[in-house]
Coordinates of C-alpha atoms and ligand atoms in Angstrom, one line a residue:
X1269 CA 17.1 38.6 -93.7
X1270 CA 13.3 38.2 -94.0
X1271 CA 13.2 35.4 -91.5
X1272 CA 15.4 37.4 -89.1
X1273 CA 12.8 40.3 -89.3
X1274 CA 9.9 37.8 -88.8
X1275 CA 11.7 36.3 -85.7
X1276 CA 12.2 39.8 -84.3
X1277 CA 8.5 40.7 -84.8
X1278 CA 7.3 37.4 -83.3
X1279 CA 9.6 37.6 -80.3
X1280 CA 8.1 41.0 -79.7
X1281 CA 4.7 39.3 -79.5
X1282 CA 6.0 36.6 -77.2
X1283 CA 8.5 38.4 -75.0
X1284 CA 7.8 41.5 -72.8
X1285 CA 11.1 43.2 -73.6
X1286 CA 14.6 43.2 -72.3
X1287 CA 14.1 44.8 -68.9
X1288 CA 12.4 44.1 -65.6
X1289 CA 10.4 47.2 -66.1
X1290 CA 9.0 45.7 -69.3
X1291 CA 7.8 42.6 -67.4
X1292 CA 6.3 44.7 -64.6
X1293 CA 4.5 46.9 -67.2
X1294 CA 3.1 43.8 -68.9
X1295 CA 2.1 42.3 -65.5
X1296 CA 0.2 45.4 -64.6
X1297 CA -1.7 45.2 -68.0
X1298 CA -2.6 41.6 -67.5
X1299 CA -3.7 42.2 -63.9
X1300 CA -6.1 44.7 -65.4
X1301 CA -7.8 41.8 -67.2
X1302 CA -7.8 39.7 -64.0
X1303 CA -4.9 37.5 -65.3
X1304 CA -1.9 36.6 -63.2
X1305 CA 1.4 36.7 -65.1
X1306 CA 4.1 34.1 -64.6
X1307 CA 7.2 36.1 -65.2
X1308 CA 10.3 34.3 -66.5
X1309 CA 13.8 35.9 -67.0
X1310 CA 15.1 34.3 -70.1
X1311 CA 18.2 32.2 -69.8
X1312 CA 19.1 28.5 -69.7
X1313 CA 21.8 25.8 -70.1
X1314 CA 24.4 27.8 -68.1
X1315 CA 27.8 26.2 -67.7
X1316 CA 29.3 29.2 -65.9
X1317 CA 28.5 30.2 -62.3
X1318 CA 28.8 33.8 -63.3
X1319 CA 25.7 33.4 -65.5
X1320 CA 23.8 31.7 -62.7
X1321 CA 24.8 34.5 -60.3
X1322 CA 23.6 37.1 -62.7
X1323 CA 20.2 35.3 -63.1
X1324 CA 19.8 35.0 -59.3
X1325 CA 20.5 38.8 -59.0
X1326 CA 17.9 39.6 -61.6
X1327 CA 15.3 37.3 -59.9
X1328 CA 16.0 38.9 -56.5
X1329 CA 15.4 42.3 -58.0
X1330 CA 12.3 41.0 -59.8
X1331 CA 10.8 39.8 -56.5
X1332 CA 11.5 43.1 -54.9
X1333 CA 9.9 45.1 -57.8
X1334 CA 6.8 42.9 -57.9
X1335 CA 6.4 43.5 -54.2
X1336 CA 6.9 47.2 -54.5
X1337 CA 4.6 47.6 -57.4
X1338 CA 1.9 45.6 -55.5
X1339 CA 1.0 43.6 -58.5
X1340 CA -0.2 40.0 -58.6
X1341 CA 2.5 37.9 -60.3
X1342 CA 4.2 34.5 -60.1
X1343 CA 7.7 33.9 -61.3
X1344 CA 9.2 30.9 -63.1
X1345 CA 12.8 29.7 -63.3
X1346 CA 14.6 27.1 -65.4
X1347 CA 16.7 24.6 -63.4
X1348 CA 19.7 25.0 -65.7
X1349 CA 19.4 28.8 -65.2
X1350 CA 20.0 28.2 -61.5
X1351 CA 23.0 25.9 -62.1
X1352 CA 21.6 22.4 -62.6
X1353 CA 24.0 21.7 -65.5
X1354 CA 26.9 22.7 -63.2
X1355 CA 26.1 20.9 -60.0
X1356 CA 22.8 19.5 -58.6
X1357 CA 23.5 20.7 -55.0
X1358 CA 24.4 24.1 -56.2
X1359 CA 21.1 24.3 -58.1
X1360 CA 19.1 23.1 -55.1
X1361 CA 20.7 25.7 -52.9
X1362 CA 19.9 28.5 -55.3
X1363 CA 16.4 27.2 -55.8
X1364 CA 15.6 27.0 -52.1
X1365 CA 17.1 30.5 -51.6
X1366 CA 14.8 32.0 -54.2
X1367 CA 11.8 30.0 -53.0
X1368 CA 12.2 31.4 -49.5
X1369 CA 12.7 34.9 -50.8
X1370 CA 9.6 34.7 -53.0
X1371 CA 7.7 33.3 -50.0
X1372 CA 8.7 36.3 -47.9
X1373 CA 6.9 38.5 -50.4
X1374 CA 4.0 36.2 -50.9
X1375 CA 5.0 35.3 -54.5
X1376 CA 4.7 31.9 -56.1
X1377 CA 7.8 30.4 -57.7
X1378 CA 7.4 27.8 -60.5
X1379 CA 10.1 25.4 -61.7
X1380 CA 10.0 25.1 -65.5
X1381 CA 10.7 21.6 -66.8
X1382 CA 13.5 21.3 -69.4
X1383 CA 14.7 18.2 -71.3
X1384 CA 14.1 14.6 -70.1
X1385 CA 17.7 14.5 -68.7
X1386 CA 16.8 16.9 -65.9
X1387 CA 13.4 15.6 -64.7
X1388 CA 14.7 13.6 -61.7
X1389 CA 16.7 16.4 -60.3
X1390 CA 14.0 19.0 -60.9
X1391 CA 11.4 16.9 -59.1
X1392 CA 13.8 16.1 -56.3
X1393 CA 14.5 19.9 -55.7
X1394 CA 10.8 20.6 -55.8
X1395 CA 10.1 18.1 -53.1
X1396 CA 12.6 19.8 -50.9
X1397 CA 10.6 23.1 -51.2
X1398 CA 7.0 21.9 -51.5
X1399 CA 6.4 22.4 -47.8
X1400 CA 6.9 26.1 -48.2
X1401 CA 3.5 26.2 -50.0
X1402 CA 4.4 28.9 -52.6
X1403 CA 6.1 26.6 -55.1
X1404 CA 4.9 24.8 -58.3
X1405 CA 6.4 22.5 -60.9
X1406 CA 5.8 21.8 -64.5
X1407 CA 5.1 18.3 -65.8
X1408 CA 5.1 17.4 -69.5
X1409 CA 2.6 15.0 -71.2
X1410 CA 5.1 14.0 -74.0
X1411 CA 7.1 12.0 -71.4
X1412 CA 5.9 8.4 -70.7
X1413 CA 7.1 8.7 -67.1
X1414 CA 4.9 11.7 -66.2
X1415 CA 1.9 9.6 -64.9
X1416 CA 4.2 8.0 -62.4
X1417 CA 5.8 11.4 -61.5
X1418 CA 2.4 13.0 -60.9
X1419 CA 1.3 10.1 -58.7
X1420 CA 4.5 10.2 -56.7
X1421 CA 4.3 14.0 -56.3
X1422 CA 0.7 13.8 -55.0
X1423 CA 1.6 10.9 -52.7
X1424 CA 4.4 13.0 -51.4
X1425 CA 2.2 16.1 -50.8
X1426 CA -1.4 16.2 -51.8
X1427 CA -1.0 20.0 -52.2
X1428 CA 1.8 19.6 -54.7
X1429 CA 1.1 22.3 -57.4
X1430 CA 1.5 20.9 -60.9
X1431 CA 1.4 22.9 -64.1
X1432 CA 0.6 20.4 -66.9
X1433 CA 2.0 21.1 -70.4
X1434 CA 2.5 19.0 -73.5
X1435 CA 6.2 19.7 -73.5
X1436 CA 8.4 21.9 -75.7
X1437 CA 11.2 19.3 -76.1
X1438 CA 11.5 15.9 -77.8
X1439 CA 13.0 12.6 -76.7
X1440 CA 13.4 9.1 -78.0
X1441 CA 10.5 6.7 -78.5
X1442 CA 11.3 4.6 -75.4
X1443 CA 10.8 7.6 -73.0
X1444 CA 8.5 9.8 -75.0
X1445 CA 5.2 9.8 -76.9
X1446 CA 5.9 10.8 -80.5
X1447 CA 3.4 12.8 -82.4
X1448 CA 0.8 15.5 -81.5
X1449 CA -2.1 13.0 -81.2
X1450 CA -0.4 10.7 -78.7
X1451 CA 0.9 13.6 -76.6
X1452 CA -2.6 15.1 -76.5
X1453 CA -4.1 11.8 -75.6
X1454 CA -1.7 11.5 -72.7
X1455 CA -2.5 15.1 -71.7
X1456 CA -6.1 14.0 -71.3
X1457 CA -5.1 11.0 -69.3
X1458 CA -2.9 13.0 -66.9
X1459 CA -5.5 15.8 -66.6
X1460 CA -8.1 13.2 -65.6
X1461 CA -5.8 11.9 -63.0
X1462 CA -5.1 15.4 -61.6
X1463 CA -8.9 16.0 -61.4
X1464 CA -9.4 12.7 -59.5
X1465 CA -6.4 12.9 -57.1
X1466 CA -5.1 16.5 -57.1
X1467 CA -6.3 19.6 -55.3
X1468 CA -4.9 22.5 -57.2
X1469 CA -3.2 22.5 -60.6
X1470 CA -2.7 24.5 -63.8
X1471 CA -3.9 23.4 -67.2
X1472 CA -1.3 25.1 -69.4
X1473 CA -2.3 24.8 -73.1
X1474 CA -3.7 26.8 -76.0
X1475 CA -5.7 23.8 -77.0
X1476 CA -9.3 24.8 -76.6
X1477 CA -10.6 21.3 -76.7
X1478 CA -8.6 20.5 -73.6
X1479 CA -9.7 23.6 -71.8
X1480 CA -13.3 22.9 -72.6
X1481 CA -13.0 19.4 -71.3
X1482 CA -11.3 20.7 -68.1
X1483 CA -14.0 23.2 -67.5
X1484 CA -16.6 20.4 -67.9
X1485 CA -14.7 18.1 -65.5
X1486 CA -14.4 20.7 -62.9
X1487 CA -18.2 21.0 -62.7
X1488 CA -17.9 17.6 -61.0
X1489 CA -14.6 17.8 -59.1
X1490 CA -14.5 21.4 -58.1
X1491 CA -10.7 21.7 -57.9
X1492 CA -8.6 24.8 -57.7
X1493 CA -7.8 25.0 -61.4
X1494 CA -5.9 27.7 -63.3
X1495 CA -5.8 28.0 -67.1
X1496 CA -2.5 29.3 -68.4
X1497 CA -1.1 30.2 -71.8
X1498 CA 2.0 31.8 -73.2
X1499 CA 2.0 35.5 -73.9
X1500 CA 1.1 36.5 -77.4
X1501 CA -0.3 33.2 -78.6
X1502 CA -4.0 33.3 -77.6
X1503 CA -4.3 36.5 -75.4
X1504 CA -7.9 37.0 -76.6
X1505 CA -9.0 33.5 -75.6
X1506 CA -7.3 33.9 -72.2
X1507 CA -9.1 37.2 -71.6
X1508 CA -12.4 35.5 -72.5
X1509 CA -11.8 32.8 -69.9
X1510 CA -10.9 35.4 -67.3
X1511 CA -14.1 37.3 -68.0
X1512 CA -16.0 34.1 -67.6
X1513 CA -14.7 33.9 -64.0
X1514 CA -12.0 31.3 -64.4
X1515 CA -8.5 31.7 -62.8
X1516 CA -6.1 32.5 -65.5
X1517 CA -2.3 32.9 -65.9
X1518 CA 0.0 34.0 -68.7
X1519 CA 3.7 33.1 -69.1
X1520 CA 5.6 36.4 -69.7
X1521 CA 9.3 36.0 -70.5
X1522 CA 11.6 39.0 -70.6
X1523 CA 15.4 39.5 -71.1
X1524 CA 17.9 39.5 -73.9
X1525 CA 18.1 35.8 -74.5
X1526 CA 15.1 35.6 -76.7
X1527 CA 16.6 33.4 -79.5
X1528 CA 16.1 29.9 -78.0
X1529 CA 12.7 30.7 -76.6
X1530 CA 11.5 32.0 -79.9
X1531 CA 13.1 29.1 -81.7
X1532 CA 11.1 26.6 -79.5
X1533 CA 7.9 28.4 -80.3
X1534 CA 8.5 28.4 -84.0
X1535 CA 9.5 24.8 -84.0
X1536 CA 6.4 23.6 -82.1
X1537 CA 4.2 25.9 -84.1
X1538 CA 5.7 24.1 -87.1
X1539 CA 2.5 25.1 -88.9
X1540 CA 2.1 28.5 -90.4
X1541 CA -1.0 29.1 -88.3
X1542 CA 0.9 29.7 -85.1
X1543 CA 2.9 32.4 -86.8
X1544 CA -0.1 34.0 -88.5
X1545 CA -2.3 33.8 -85.4
X1546 CA 0.5 35.2 -83.2
X1547 CA 0.8 38.2 -85.5
X1548 CA -2.9 38.9 -85.3
X1549 CA -3.6 37.9 -81.7
X1550 CA -5.1 40.5 -79.4
X1551 CA -2.1 42.7 -78.4
X1552 CA -1.4 43.5 -74.8
Ligands
FAD1756 C1 2.0 28.6 -69.0 C2 2.9 27.7 -69.8 C3 4.1 27.2 -69.3 C4 4.9 26.3 -70.0 N1 6.0 25.8 -69.4 C5 6.7 24.9 -70.0 C6 7.8 24.2 -69.4 O1 8.1 24.5 -68.2 N2 8.4 23.2 -70.0 C7 8.0 22.8 -71.3 O2 8.5 21.9 -71.9 N3 7.0 23.5 -71.9 C8 6.3 24.5 -71.3 N4 5.3 25.1 -72.0 C9 5.1 24.9 -73.5 C10 4.2 23.7 -73.7 O3 4.9 22.5 -73.4 C11 3.8 23.6 -75.2 O4 5.0 23.5 -76.0 C12 3.0 24.7 -75.7 O5 2.1 25.2 -74.8 C13 2.2 24.3 -77.0 O6 1.4 23.3 -76.7 P1 -0.2 23.4 -76.7 O7 -0.6 22.6 -75.5 O8 -0.7 24.8 -76.7 O9 -0.7 22.5 -77.8 P2 -0.5 22.5 -79.4 O10 -0.6 21.1 -79.8 O11 0.7 23.3 -79.8 O12 -1.7 23.2 -79.9 C14 -3.0 22.6 -79.8 C15 -4.1 23.3 -80.4 O13 -4.2 24.5 -79.8 C16 -4.7 25.4 -80.7 N5 -3.8 26.5 -80.8 C17 -2.4 26.4 -80.6 N6 -1.9 27.6 -80.8 C18 -3.0 28.4 -81.2 C19 -3.1 29.7 -81.6 N7 -2.0 30.5 -81.7 N8 -4.3 30.2 -82.0 C20 -5.4 29.4 -81.9 N9 -5.3 28.1 -81.6 C21 -4.1 27.7 -81.2 C22 -4.9 24.7 -82.0 O14 -6.2 24.2 -82.1 C23 -3.9 23.6 -81.9 O15 -4.2 22.5 -82.7 C24 4.5 25.9 -71.3 C25 3.2 26.4 -71.8 C26 2.5 27.3 -71.1 C27 1.2 27.7 -71.7

């Protein structure tokens, strides 16, 4: 009972609310701080086309509402939300459709990265849309393959837009780094590579040591770097970065399906500090 209440309270910090209007409202507030929201409609792992169709309909409406409200916002989709678990071609078709629609309204569309099983197909779909110029992809430092993936993406298109994260999933030792220190070490390695070879990318982490290092590196490289965090974890720090003149983004999920999202946050927080800090973080 107590944990159910805590989950509800925390998901309220992390998730904008059930409706598109909640996401738009949040986006307007973050815009007021100079922060670009990355809006995600919650949903994943779909095995039924009806669920995929519903998601696409919501994203179409979201794109229209962002444009009407004249706010600055990106959107982010999960591959299995667009049908990857059902059929790869079906997913690609849906993804290209949404990318083009987003482009017509000058909105950036990000592909979230899910479990290791889906990385190949997610990258392959991204490559098919990268020429549009308004798309980005997430790459995770917990996976051993990510260095090769980043190199191949940048070889494919020097303007490939990569959002680097540690990863919210786990995998076995042969394909993944196990343990926070190793995953963080690999994050530093991949970030260095992005500074050397990339042009524009997003450093998506709440880890201030990484952010500080990125800011230092960019004095030398002068890349197009954005700093991104999840809503409700370190809003105050993000606002501070924005006030210092850095490009900033915040991931803002909305919708009914908040359970798996909140569960992932609680699992990775693992430590009580995530929970306590989320409860007392600067509220927006
Ligand atoms: C914009 C964005 C998009 C994402 N997209 C994806 C995706 O598509 N796929 C995916 O797998 N994952 C995604 N993630 C989640 C990501 O993979 C991590 O699970 C999540 O960001 C936690 O890792 P971390 O880098 O913050 O580091 P952690 O190792 O969790 O935290 C590192 C350090 O940051 C500091 N810290 C963390 N939380 C707090 C806090 N609340 N207050 C103060 N200090 C804190 C602490 O010093 C902590 O030791 C995304 C994350 C962001 C920010």
